[in-house]
Amino acid sequence: MTSEPSGELPLRELLLDGKQVPAADGRTFTVLDPSNGTALAQVALAGTADVDQAVAAARAAFTAPEWARMRAADRGRLLNRIAQAIRAEAEQLAHLESRDVGKPLGQAKADVEAAARYFEFYAGVADKLGGSTIPLGPGLLDYTVREPIGVSGQIIPFNYPLQNTARGSAPALAAGCTVVLKPSPEAPLTPLEIGRIALECGLPPGVLNVLPGDGETGAALAGHPDIDQVTFTGSVPTGIKVAQAAAANVVPSVVELGGKSPVIVFADADFDLALGAVAGSAFGNAGQTCSAGTRILLQRGAEEFLDKLVAHAASLKLGPGLTDPDIGPLVAARQRDRVQGYLDLARQEGADVRTGGGAPTDPALADGYYIEPTVLTGLTNQARCAREEIFGPVVTVIDFDDPEEALAIANDTPYGLSSYVWTRDLDKALRMAEGIRAGQVYVNATGVGTGIELPFGGYKHSGWGREKGLEALASYTQTKNVCIGFGNGS
C-alpha cells in the first residue's frame, strides 16, 4: 500500500496512462470517514480534460502491441496475478474499504476476496472466447470471431467499490478491452488501489485508468465520442441520462439501476433457516445494496417469523466499521438524511415501527452517519416506503394470503432486480420462480458466495444487460462474421 507522510492528510491522485497524476485543473475533494465525519483523505477530482486524456490513453493502449497482440492465455495469467496480489494485500485493502465506506470489517474482507475472485474467474475464460463455424455447403467456409469491443467507460457507485471495480474491469480486460473507470467521490480509495496493483502486476499503461470524480466527470465519460461501451451502476434517473448520453454516440450500455426486491416468506418456510439470510440481505452493508431484500411479503400464519425478525434486528450492534459491528454507518450524511426522510414518511403513511426508526441514541455514535435497523409493518404495497428504493437498513413487511396474491404483489413494482422465496413446498417455489419478473430468483437462499459466477441484472426499471458470470462477456465483445469462397463451389 502507498505510505503517506506522518501527520499529513493522504493525497490520492488520478491513475492515468500508468501514472499517478493530479487533476488537470488542480481540483481535489475530501473523503470523510462515515463513522465520525472526520477527514480521511484528499483526492484529485477528475474533470473533462482528464477524461479526454484517459480516453485517449485507453484508445492508444487498445491498439498498442503490448496489449492488442498479447495472447489470450497471457491475459489470463495477468489477471490471475492481479487476483493473487489482491489477496496478498487483503488486510490493508479491507481496512481501507471499511474506513472509506463504513462497512463492518468482516464484510470488507469478504469484498476483498470477491474482488480477487472476479479477476480469477475471468482469467479462466480469457482464452476461451472462441467463435463458431457455420455450414454453408461446398466451396464456402464461414466462421465467426469474438473481438474486444474497445474502450469501456465504467461508472460505479459508493456501496461496493472493491467489488464493482473488479466486476466491470475484469471481464473487460479478459476480453481484451481497455477501461476508464470513474468511482464515486464518496468511496474512491480502493478502486485507486486496484489500479495500482494491476500496474504492478504488469498491466500495460493506459489499459486501466481510474478517475475519481463527480457527476460532471461521469457525464463527460458517458457521452465521450471515443468510447465504445458504457457500464453503469446507480440510480434510475442518472442511469437514464448515462444511457441517453451513450446512445447519442451509438454506444451500447449496460445499466444496473437498483431494486425493491421482494422476499416471499410462506407459512411453511423454515423460519430459522430464513432468518439470518433475510436479515443479512436487508441489513448487510447498512442496507446499501441494490439487490437487498427490503420488501418482505409475509403469508398470514407466519407471524412467528416477523417476531423473530424484529427481535433479531433489535439485537444488531452498530458501530464503526473497523470494530466489526453487525451494522456500520451509512456512507455519507446526505444518505443518512435521505433514509431518515423515508422513516419520517413511513410514519406519515401510517407505518407501525416495530423496531429502529431513526438514529441511535448512543452518544459515541453521534458524529457518524448511523441509522438503526428498522422493521416497518402496517403498510400496503402502494405506500412509497414499499415501492421506492430507500437504500438503508429498512424493511417493509406486507401481508398476503395465497401464492397468487404473493406473486401479484411481488410483481407490482417498477423494479425487477432480485427476488427471494422461502418455502418447503417445491410446487410453490417453482410457481414463484416461473412467475416473478426479476433478473434473479433465489429459493431458500440469498446468494451463492458473492454470486460472481451468476449473471446479474434486472427487468423493467432495474436496467438492462447482464454483469457477472459468463454472460457479462457479451457486453465487452462483438461478433465478426467471415465468409470465404474457394474452388468452384463458391
CSV table of C-alpha atoms in Angstrom, one decimal, residues 4-292:
chain,number,residue,atom,x,y,z
A,4,GLU,CA,1.8,8.7,3.5
A,5,PRO,CA,3.9,11.2,5.4
A,6,SER,CA,3.1,11.1,9.1
A,7,GLY,CA,0.7,13.8,10.2
A,8,GLU,CA,-0.4,14.8,6.7
A,9,LEU,CA,-3.8,14.1,5.1
A,10,PRO,CA,-3.2,11.4,2.5
A,11,LEU,CA,-3.4,12.8,-1.1
A,12,ARG,CA,-4.6,10.3,-3.7
A,13,GLU,CA,-4.0,11.3,-7.4
A,14,LEU,CA,-5.7,10.1,-10.6
A,15,LEU,CA,-4.4,6.9,-12.2
A,16,LEU,CA,-4.0,8.0,-15.8
A,17,ASP,CA,-1.9,6.2,-18.5
A,18,GLY,CA,0.0,4.2,-16.0
A,19,LYS,CA,0.9,7.3,-13.8
A,20,GLN,CA,-0.4,8.9,-10.7
A,21,VAL,CA,-1.1,12.5,-11.6
A,22,PRO,CA,-3.1,15.5,-10.2
A,23,ALA,CA,-6.2,16.7,-11.9
A,24,ALA,CA,-5.5,18.9,-14.9
A,25,ASP,CA,-7.2,21.9,-13.2
A,26,GLY,CA,-5.7,21.0,-9.8
A,27,ARG,CA,-9.0,20.4,-8.1
A,28,THR,CA,-9.3,18.0,-5.1
A,29,PHE,CA,-12.0,16.8,-2.7
A,30,THR,CA,-12.1,15.4,0.8
A,31,VAL,CA,-13.2,11.9,1.6
A,32,LEU,CA,-14.8,11.6,5.0
A,33,ASP,CA,-14.8,8.7,7.5
A,34,PRO,CA,-18.6,7.9,7.8
A,35,SER,CA,-18.1,6.6,11.3
A,36,ASN,CA,-17.3,10.0,12.7
A,37,GLY,CA,-17.3,12.6,9.9
A,38,THR,CA,-13.6,13.3,10.1
A,39,ALA,CA,-11.4,13.8,7.0
A,40,LEU,CA,-9.9,10.5,5.7
A,41,ALA,CA,-8.1,11.5,2.5
A,42,GLN,CA,-7.7,14.2,-0.1
A,43,VAL,CA,-8.3,13.0,-3.6
A,44,ALA,CA,-7.8,14.6,-7.0
A,45,LEU,CA,-11.1,15.5,-8.7
A,46,ALA,CA,-11.1,14.5,-12.4
A,47,GLY,CA,-12.6,16.9,-14.8
A,48,THR,CA,-13.4,16.9,-18.5
A,49,ALA,CA,-9.8,17.4,-19.6
A,50,ASP,CA,-8.8,14.4,-17.5
A,51,VAL,CA,-11.5,12.3,-19.1
A,52,ASP,CA,-10.2,13.3,-22.5
A,53,GLN,CA,-6.7,12.3,-21.6
A,54,ALA,CA,-7.8,9.0,-20.1
A,55,VAL,CA,-9.9,8.0,-23.0
A,56,ALA,CA,-7.1,8.9,-25.4
A,57,ALA,CA,-4.7,6.8,-23.3
A,58,ALA,CA,-7.2,3.9,-23.3
A,59,ARG,CA,-7.7,4.2,-27.1
A,60,ALA,CA,-3.9,4.1,-27.7
A,61,ALA,CA,-3.4,1.2,-25.3
A,62,PHE,CA,-6.2,-0.7,-27.1
A,63,THR,CA,-4.2,-0.9,-30.3
A,64,ALA,CA,-0.7,-0.9,-28.8
A,65,PRO,CA,1.0,-4.2,-29.4
A,66,GLU,CA,1.8,-4.7,-25.7
A,67,TRP,CA,-1.9,-5.2,-25.2
A,68,ALA,CA,-3.5,-5.8,-28.6
A,69,ARG,CA,-1.0,-8.6,-29.5
A,70,MET,CA,-0.9,-10.2,-26.1
A,71,ARG,CA,-2.0,-13.8,-26.3
A,72,ALA,CA,-5.3,-14.5,-24.6
A,73,ALA,CA,-3.7,-17.1,-22.3
A,74,ASP,CA,-1.2,-14.4,-21.2
A,75,ARG,CA,-4.1,-12.0,-20.5
A,76,GLY,CA,-5.5,-14.8,-18.3
A,77,ARG,CA,-2.2,-15.2,-16.5
A,78,LEU,CA,-2.0,-11.5,-15.9
A,79,LEU,CA,-5.5,-11.4,-14.4
A,80,ASN,CA,-4.5,-14.3,-12.1
A,81,ARG,CA,-1.5,-12.3,-10.9
A,82,ILE,CA,-3.8,-9.4,-10.1
A,83,ALA,CA,-6.1,-11.8,-8.1
A,84,GLN,CA,-3.1,-13.1,-6.2
A,85,ALA,CA,-1.8,-9.6,-5.5
A,86,ILE,CA,-5.2,-8.5,-4.2
A,87,ARG,CA,-5.2,-11.5,-1.8
A,88,ALA,CA,-1.7,-10.6,-0.7
A,89,GLU,CA,-2.9,-7.2,0.4
A,90,ALA,CA,-6.2,-8.3,1.7
A,91,GLU,CA,-5.8,-7.0,5.2
A,92,GLN,CA,-4.8,-3.5,4.1
A,93,LEU,CA,-7.5,-3.3,1.4
A,94,ALA,CA,-10.2,-4.5,3.8
A,95,HIS,CA,-9.2,-1.8,6.4
A,96,LEU,CA,-9.3,0.9,3.7
A,97,GLU,CA,-12.6,-0.3,2.4
A,98,SER,CA,-14.1,-0.4,5.9
A,99,ARG,CA,-12.9,3.2,6.7
A,100,ASP,CA,-14.0,4.6,3.3
A,101,VAL,CA,-17.4,3.1,3.0
A,102,GLY,CA,-18.2,2.4,6.7
A,103,LYS,CA,-19.0,-1.2,6.3
A,104,PRO,CA,-18.0,-3.8,9.0
A,105,LEU,CA,-14.5,-5.1,8.7
A,106,GLY,CA,-15.7,-8.7,8.1
A,107,GLN,CA,-17.9,-7.6,5.2
A,108,ALA,CA,-15.0,-5.6,3.8
A,109,LYS,CA,-12.8,-8.7,4.0
A,110,ALA,CA,-15.4,-10.6,2.0
A,111,ASP,CA,-15.4,-7.9,-0.6
A,112,VAL,CA,-11.6,-8.2,-1.0
A,113,GLU,CA,-12.0,-11.9,-1.6
A,114,ALA,CA,-14.8,-11.2,-4.1
A,115,ALA,CA,-12.6,-8.7,-6.0
A,116,ALA,CA,-9.9,-11.3,-6.2
A,117,ARG,CA,-12.3,-13.9,-7.3
A,118,TYR,CA,-13.6,-11.8,-10.2
A,119,PHE,CA,-10.2,-11.5,-11.6
A,120,GLU,CA,-9.6,-15.2,-11.0
A,121,PHE,CA,-12.9,-16.2,-12.6
A,122,TYR,CA,-12.4,-14.1,-15.8
A,123,ALA,CA,-8.7,-15.2,-16.0
A,124,GLY,CA,-10.0,-18.7,-16.6
A,125,VAL,CA,-12.2,-17.7,-19.6
A,126,ALA,CA,-9.8,-15.2,-21.3
A,127,ASP,CA,-8.6,-17.9,-23.7
A,128,LYS,CA,-12.0,-19.5,-24.3
A,129,LEU,CA,-13.8,-16.7,-26.1
A,130,GLY,CA,-14.0,-18.6,-29.4
A,131,GLY,CA,-16.3,-18.2,-32.3
A,132,SER,CA,-18.1,-20.9,-34.4
A,133,THR,CA,-18.3,-22.2,-37.9
A,134,ILE,CA,-21.4,-22.1,-40.0
A,135,PRO,CA,-22.0,-24.8,-42.6
A,136,LEU,CA,-22.9,-23.2,-45.9
A,137,GLY,CA,-22.0,-26.0,-48.4
A,138,PRO,CA,-19.1,-26.9,-50.7
A,139,GLY,CA,-16.7,-24.2,-51.5
A,140,LEU,CA,-17.7,-21.9,-48.7
A,141,LEU,CA,-16.1,-21.5,-45.3
A,142,ASP,CA,-17.9,-19.3,-42.8
A,143,TYR,CA,-16.8,-18.6,-39.2
A,144,THR,CA,-17.3,-16.0,-36.5
A,145,VAL,CA,-14.7,-14.2,-34.4
A,146,ARG,CA,-15.4,-12.6,-31.0
A,147,GLU,CA,-13.4,-9.4,-30.8
A,148,PRO,CA,-13.0,-6.9,-28.0
A,149,ILE,CA,-15.4,-4.1,-28.3
A,150,GLY,CA,-12.8,-1.4,-27.5
A,151,VAL,CA,-12.7,1.3,-24.8
A,152,SER,CA,-15.1,0.7,-21.9
A,153,GLY,CA,-16.3,3.6,-19.8
A,154,GLN,CA,-17.3,2.4,-16.3
A,155,ILE,CA,-19.1,4.4,-13.7
A,156,ILE,CA,-19.5,2.7,-10.3
A,157,PRO,CA,-21.3,3.6,-7.1
A,158,PHE,CA,-20.2,4.0,-3.5
A,159,ASN,CA,-21.6,0.9,-1.9
A,160,TYR,CA,-19.2,-1.8,-3.1
A,161,PRO,CA,-16.2,0.0,-4.7
A,162,LEU,CA,-13.8,-3.0,-4.5
A,163,GLN,CA,-16.4,-5.5,-5.9
A,164,ASN,CA,-17.7,-3.1,-8.6
A,165,THR,CA,-14.2,-2.2,-9.7
A,166,ALA,CA,-13.4,-5.8,-10.3
A,167,ARG,CA,-16.9,-6.8,-11.5
A,168,GLY,CA,-16.6,-4.5,-14.6
A,169,SER,CA,-12.9,-4.3,-15.3
A,170,ALA,CA,-12.1,-8.0,-15.0
A,171,PRO,CA,-14.4,-9.2,-17.8
A,172,ALA,CA,-13.5,-6.2,-19.9
A,173,LEU,CA,-9.8,-6.9,-19.6
A,174,ALA,CA,-10.3,-10.6,-20.2
A,175,ALA,CA,-11.9,-9.8,-23.5
A,176,GLY,CA,-9.0,-7.5,-24.5
A,177,CYS,CA,-10.7,-4.2,-23.9
A,178,THR,CA,-9.3,-1.2,-22.1
A,179,VAL,CA,-11.1,0.7,-19.3
A,180,VAL,CA,-11.6,4.2,-18.0
A,181,LEU,CA,-13.2,3.8,-14.5
A,182,LYS,CA,-14.9,6.5,-12.5
A,183,PRO,CA,-15.5,5.6,-8.9
A,184,SER,CA,-17.9,7.6,-6.6
A,185,PRO,CA,-16.4,10.6,-4.9
A,186,GLU,CA,-17.8,9.1,-1.6
A,187,ALA,CA,-15.7,5.9,-2.0
A,188,PRO,CA,-12.8,6.2,-4.4
A,189,LEU,CA,-9.9,4.8,-2.4
A,190,THR,CA,-9.9,1.1,-3.1
A,191,PRO,CA,-10.5,1.5,-6.8
A,192,LEU,CA,-7.3,3.5,-7.0
A,193,GLU,CA,-5.5,0.7,-5.1
A,194,ILE,CA,-6.8,-1.9,-7.6
A,195,GLY,CA,-5.5,0.2,-10.4
A,196,ARG,CA,-2.1,0.4,-8.7
A,197,ILE,CA,-2.0,-3.3,-8.1
A,198,ALA,CA,-2.9,-4.1,-11.7
A,199,LEU,CA,0.0,-1.9,-12.9
A,200,GLU,CA,2.4,-3.5,-10.5
A,201,CYS,CA,1.3,-6.9,-11.9
A,202,GLY,CA,2.3,-5.9,-15.4
A,203,LEU,CA,-0.9,-4.4,-16.9
A,204,PRO,CA,0.3,-2.1,-19.7
A,205,PRO,CA,-0.1,1.7,-19.0
A,206,GLY,CA,-3.4,3.1,-20.3
A,207,VAL,CA,-5.3,-0.3,-20.2
A,208,LEU,CA,-6.9,0.6,-16.8
A,209,ASN,CA,-7.4,4.2,-15.8
A,210,VAL,CA,-9.1,5.3,-12.6
A,211,LEU,CA,-10.6,8.8,-12.4
A,212,PRO,CA,-12.4,9.7,-9.1
A,213,GLY,CA,-14.9,12.4,-9.9
A,214,ASP,CA,-18.4,13.8,-9.6
A,215,GLY,CA,-21.4,14.0,-11.8
A,216,GLU,CA,-19.6,16.2,-14.3
A,217,THR,CA,-16.9,13.6,-14.6
A,218,GLY,CA,-19.4,10.8,-15.2
A,219,ALA,CA,-21.3,12.8,-17.8
A,220,ALA,CA,-18.1,13.6,-19.7
A,221,LEU,CA,-17.2,9.9,-19.7
A,222,ALA,CA,-20.7,8.5,-20.6
A,223,GLY,CA,-21.0,11.0,-23.5
A,224,HIS,CA,-17.5,10.8,-24.8
A,225,PRO,CA,-17.4,10.2,-28.6
A,226,ASP,CA,-14.3,7.9,-28.4
A,227,ILE,CA,-15.5,5.2,-26.1
A,228,ASP,CA,-17.1,2.0,-27.4
A,229,GLN,CA,-19.2,0.8,-24.4
A,230,VAL,CA,-20.5,2.1,-21.1
A,231,THR,CA,-21.2,0.1,-17.9
A,232,PHE,CA,-23.1,2.0,-15.2
A,233,THR,CA,-24.5,1.1,-11.7
A,234,GLY,CA,-26.5,3.7,-9.8
A,235,SER,CA,-29.9,5.4,-9.6
A,236,VAL,CA,-32.7,5.2,-12.3
A,237,PRO,CA,-32.6,9.0,-13.1
A,238,THR,CA,-28.8,9.0,-13.5
A,239,GLY,CA,-28.8,5.7,-15.4
A,240,ILE,CA,-31.3,7.1,-17.9
A,241,LYS,CA,-29.0,10.1,-18.5
A,242,VAL,CA,-26.0,7.9,-18.9
A,243,ALA,CA,-27.8,5.6,-21.4
A,244,GLN,CA,-29.0,8.6,-23.4
A,245,ALA,CA,-25.6,10.1,-23.5
A,246,ALA,CA,-24.1,6.9,-24.7
A,247,ALA,CA,-26.9,6.3,-27.3
A,248,ALA,CA,-26.2,9.8,-28.7
A,249,ASN,CA,-22.9,8.3,-29.9
A,250,VAL,CA,-24.4,5.0,-30.8
A,251,VAL,CA,-22.6,3.4,-27.9
A,252,PRO,CA,-24.1,0.3,-26.2
A,253,SER,CA,-24.6,0.4,-22.4
A,254,VAL,CA,-25.2,-1.9,-19.5
A,255,VAL,CA,-27.1,-0.3,-16.7
A,256,GLU,CA,-27.9,-1.7,-13.3
A,257,LEU,CA,-30.3,0.6,-11.6
A,258,GLY,CA,-31.3,-0.9,-8.3
A,259,GLY,CA,-34.4,-2.5,-7.0
A,260,LYS,CA,-37.0,-3.1,-4.3
A,261,SER,CA,-36.6,-6.8,-4.1
A,262,PRO,CA,-39.4,-8.9,-2.7
A,263,VAL,CA,-38.8,-11.6,-0.1
A,264,ILE,CA,-41.7,-14.0,-0.1
A,265,VAL,CA,-41.9,-16.0,3.2
A,266,PHE,CA,-44.6,-18.7,3.2
A,267,ALA,CA,-46.0,-20.1,6.4
A,268,ASP,CA,-44.4,-23.4,5.7
A,269,ALA,CA,-40.9,-22.0,5.5
A,270,ASP,CA,-38.0,-22.9,7.7
A,271,PHE,CA,-38.0,-19.7,9.8
A,272,ASP,CA,-34.7,-20.4,11.5
A,273,LEU,CA,-33.0,-21.0,8.1
A,274,ALA,CA,-34.6,-17.9,6.6
A,275,LEU,CA,-34.0,-15.5,9.5
A,276,GLY,CA,-30.2,-15.0,9.2
A,277,ALA,CA,-30.3,-14.9,5.4
A,278,VAL,CA,-33.2,-12.4,5.2
A,279,ALA,CA,-31.7,-10.1,7.8
A,280,GLY,CA,-28.3,-10.3,6.2
A,281,SER,CA,-29.7,-9.4,2.8
A,282,ALA,CA,-31.7,-6.5,4.2
A,283,PHE,CA,-29.3,-5.0,6.8
A,284,GLY,CA,-25.9,-6.0,5.4
A,285,ASN,CA,-23.8,-3.0,4.4
A,286,ALA,CA,-26.4,-0.9,6.2
A,287,GLY,CA,-28.9,-1.8,3.6
A,288,GLN,CA,-26.9,-0.1,0.8
A,289,THR,CA,-27.2,-3.0,-1.6
A,290,CYS,CA,-29.1,-2.9,-4.9
A,291,SER,CA,-30.4,-6.4,-4.5
A,292,ALA,CA,-31.3,-6.1,-0.8
